[in-house]
């Protein structure tokens, strides 16, 4: 073998071998199974508590559902203790068929646990499964209504602390939030006393303390020192609204010790909340659009929010799993103005101006791992607790809508998309409208980080000092009554720490101490026992600042309470009783929903329909005088019972009785049972002629006079004394399901009859000298005479001019229930009385008027007889006039229709008919207008006409008992700067009253009195938006 | 404004840094210990490597360099083709495996070596042999690559791409038949640091990258003895044919540390987010090899026992940020090798050897890392052709060819970790397979 051959062979073998070996075998491919479908996000979050009863349920999936048009409760359903809850199930538009939205047909129950069950939910990547086949959440407790809806237990306890220093660490920049099993009594929240955060040297840490409803926030003004020891004390002096004191909140102790972790170095991430109009991938609704859904506002009111949010992140490398963040106090979002339409349809005459949402404490949040999926595609979860003040630019709207919303919990998802951190979060914002109704709206909150943080916007520094936008009573001091608070509305939230000791009040130059000063939104509400006739100065001292430290100009707000003439003291009467009619009744037939008639009235009077009481409403009684609070005791002088049809008591109804100066509110612990009969009783002294009042056994006024429960009489001799009492006032009603209509109380204010004694007293104002008092007045003119009357005049002898004495002044309170907007067809279908033309053509907002009784002051009539000088007429004092508004139907059953002498009988009530009067709010040329037809009785029980025949006084009987009248009233609906609503109604048609007097059929005198068109002015004013 | 030209995601930067560091390695150990360096080592399954007079003695037994004072220049090619198979028995979220061969990544090296008597540099007439041996992966195209990773589907502890092999040594005779030698195996420890400012999209600015490679020299010391020369007082002596050697090789590891720091305005301020990865990119255990050979005429028979201290790797991996969670357990092993060399004639010789190599990997489960390793039988075969008078060249030329076959004994493992979709999974598998190794070299003896 030669060498050359061997070398060639060797090379060939080498190359061939390498080639062959390189071919390899059957290469293995390894394919891991996919995850199938996953849940990426839910709202509410699994295990979340405090969820709004108006919440939708959102389930966001990793992949599209297979059949988005076939979603129903066989696929996913909402359960409550094994019972399916009806919901509308759909896929959110714009969510790539990945977000399922369940909307409960009815609001959820308060304080209740619900479970979302996934039964057969399938995505393009497979079926969705969750541990336990679903997730649960719990709804929030109610902030109003029966105790059962407001408490989660008999004990007043902390139900949640956030952060808990376990799953959610406490950092140096963390605010502490507590939620309770019962609403907290804000008067018991005294920082440094009943609660305190102290450092390791036992020094109180300056902090902003916010308390409202079930929520409490403690936000240290300065960041805590990381690593230092702090103690937080919640003492047992903290109390609930139901009088319970706080149980030991921290594992058997009322002291919680902690050492905050360091947050630093922190970094501020600038995010924008865009008003891009894009649909939320979670809900399909436009992002950052806050709907405000309420009966008073309809379902179309909404505000597009936008702005920059500056989230301060703790040093992420130190908190890689649970990353804390803070949004600093003072941050704000601005929004488009709300177009305010009553019922969503009728322009209210004002818009909101810019809506501003301002953080009034440091919001505390965390970025968390996805709770449902470990998929690399799964976004992280973001949870943020925030306390915000909602304010608006327009003073009226600001007073009406501004408020604090505490513990707003955002639950969202966050992920980096295209290099930008994007967060979509949801929460349900529940806000109070006019202090009457709780509106709600689902906020699809989207935040997008600025891609280049180096050129991102900086927080805008607020350099503008705060100012007072409106206050109450301001120019309406004449309408102010004891029991109403003083409310100061600022243009922006003020720093609560700066308020401390910087508001002082003096009464007639003497400093007085308010009972309570609290904040809500941009409002400061001052409660103190106001006294008639006193001058008050509210001093806002130097040093009050906004959240940015800008100082309010020092100033004093002064007002004078109206003069109260004490010369003819009158007993208090119930001006309004809800439910029911404010009179003691007789001839009841409860089994047939007949509440009887007012005692002292005519037997032919209408029978009052037995009122139906929505399950969650409170009994409210308004009085004509300031009451003695010690005389109104639940279970004693004020008693609520469940009864049977024979009025036998079955059980006493427990509840919470709030006694205010001129009003009581009783809220039952349990909702009224549907169909059950109830009675509430206001005790009096049993004698309409006695002024004696024992506060231990009867309800008395502050002046010591008993509650007058009967104002009618069939004869002068039977007329109750001005300062007399009466039988117990018993009012009956039947429980009914909750209602979505909004109840409001409208007081006839201002009135010249400040002391409500139905007398013209020396020193009282009159409508001529002060036209302000044309409100709630009526001018009475004589338009005809007959019989032995030759001539008559009102207020002064014939021939004299006394215009100012021809007026009477009303005292009253009217209950109104706003049902909502009805179009013409709907209105025609529901109305029981003829529709005003405007409503028949364009629809309107139906407002049920709860019949009640108005009292007017007296007038004096002078007459000249045709038989003079043999027969003369003494000046006739009308005494008080009682104008009872009638129901629309008569509740009597079985008996024949009555034949009243001076009125037209009503039709019979249909089963379940409330009989309420019907009013309508329609769009007018210059704003909303209110239209109604008033059908009423006039009574002059104390009318005492005397004729003298040859000097001998002959009393004359009269026909002014249940004297029927009807008139159309109209007026503008206005909203005052302090947020209250005012309606000035005037009669569209004259009211003509033919007064017939006689004596034994021998002497007959007829006088036609006319209340001219437009000269019966009923000006009603809603109560303070905040208390 | 942040410049957009440097749109380099942070992870890419880190990957780039790590990819340029030293010691390319897919598995642990190296070419020299897994296969053999030159064809003669491969052919004898390293059983005669202690007594090889070729330049690979620089690694296996630098003392033996002194046994042949001729100079040599060697070049060669090496191709190892493993066929590493995994057979699944299923499990929780187990993957679907189609095909049998999980890994057939070849190792293809170009070899170069040289030895030379350096006595001419001294005033003495005493041979001091210097040797140099290097192997470069991918036929010389890949010097610095390695992979250290977790592997859902499993990864073999050995095989795959091999690191740069670099070895320098000397050997000399010190006394009657006793030679000593020492060499240094050179590995590199790589350190890379990067600082940058980035946004969440990975757009960077103010970048700073520093990469440093520090050579680490690992000693090898050896002694061999010709028993006849040493022990016999006269020659010939039967022990003239007996040679023994013992070699100590310190452990060697390739280590790569990557330290990155990113400040992300709006998210992570200074001092920024530290990303620190420290990994063992290659490991050769401490090895003590003892062997002997005896010459029976044209037949030479040799046997060695090699003690490999793998247990040290446990501690090393605890400091490995990639593999620290796997709780890998290793044991020390002894590898027996036996081989023969038969000189057919002056030009042609045949070599063969066998070895049994127990797997040092005790763990049958290593979470996320999922190392697979097997006991294996190694069979080598090869030959050499000496051309005393080649054309062109003035010196004799030796051509060597070696083949080695590895048979991997089936072994059961449990693979665990998380799937790419981040689901926990567990799979029972049986690992096995084989490997073919071919090597050829060209040596000029001068």
Tab-separated table of C-alpha atoms in Angstrom, chain A residues 780-787 789 792 859 901-903 938 940 943 957-966 990-998 1004-1011:
chain	number	residue	atom	x	y	z
A	780	UNK	CA	-107.988	87.777	50.166
A	781	UNK	CA	-110.419	90.077	48.536
A	782	UNK	CA	-114.139	90.476	48.790
A	783	UNK	CA	-115.739	90.059	45.415
A	784	UNK	CA	-119.357	89.775	46.374
A	785	UNK	CA	-121.836	89.974	49.164
A	786	UNK	CA	-125.296	88.609	49.670
A	787	UNK	CA	-128.010	88.118	52.238
A	789	UNK	CA	-124.438	91.860	53.985
A	792	UNK	CA	-117.528	93.828	53.334
A	859	UNK	CA	-107.542	87.678	58.749
A	901	UNK	CA	-122.483	70.189	51.525
A	902	UNK	CA	-119.521	72.205	50.366
A	903	UNK	CA	-117.413	69.939	48.239
A	938	UNK	CA	-110.678	74.794	53.548
A	940	UNK	CA	-112.015	77.782	59.434
A	943	UNK	CA	-114.146	81.460	62.464
A	957	UNK	CA	-122.816	79.520	61.951
A	958	UNK	CA	-120.750	79.196	58.805
A	959	UNK	CA	-120.019	76.815	55.989
A	960	UNK	CA	-116.252	76.922	56.159
A	961	UNK	CA	-115.794	73.308	57.122
A	962	UNK	CA	-114.433	70.965	54.500
A	963	UNK	CA	-115.134	73.639	51.978
A	964	UNK	CA	-113.875	72.340	48.702
A	965	UNK	CA	-111.705	74.244	46.282
A	966	UNK	CA	-109.709	73.441	43.203
A	990	UNK	CA	-108.812	82.502	41.212
A	991	UNK	CA	-110.002	80.639	44.216
A	992	UNK	CA	-113.470	81.749	45.085
A	993	UNK	CA	-114.858	80.997	48.491
A	994	UNK	CA	-118.463	81.713	49.240
A	995	UNK	CA	-118.751	82.199	52.934
A	996	UNK	CA	-122.288	81.677	54.122
A	997	UNK	CA	-123.212	82.772	57.573
A	998	UNK	CA	-126.500	82.310	59.270
A	1004	UNK	CA	-128.142	85.069	56.432
A	1005	UNK	CA	-124.994	86.622	55.247
A	1006	UNK	CA	-122.996	85.695	52.234
A	1007	UNK	CA	-119.566	87.009	51.426
A	1008	UNK	CA	-117.692	85.972	48.362
A	1009	UNK	CA	-114.010	85.921	49.020
A	1010	UNK	CA	-111.634	85.613	46.155
A	1011	UNK	CA	-107.991	84.753	46.191
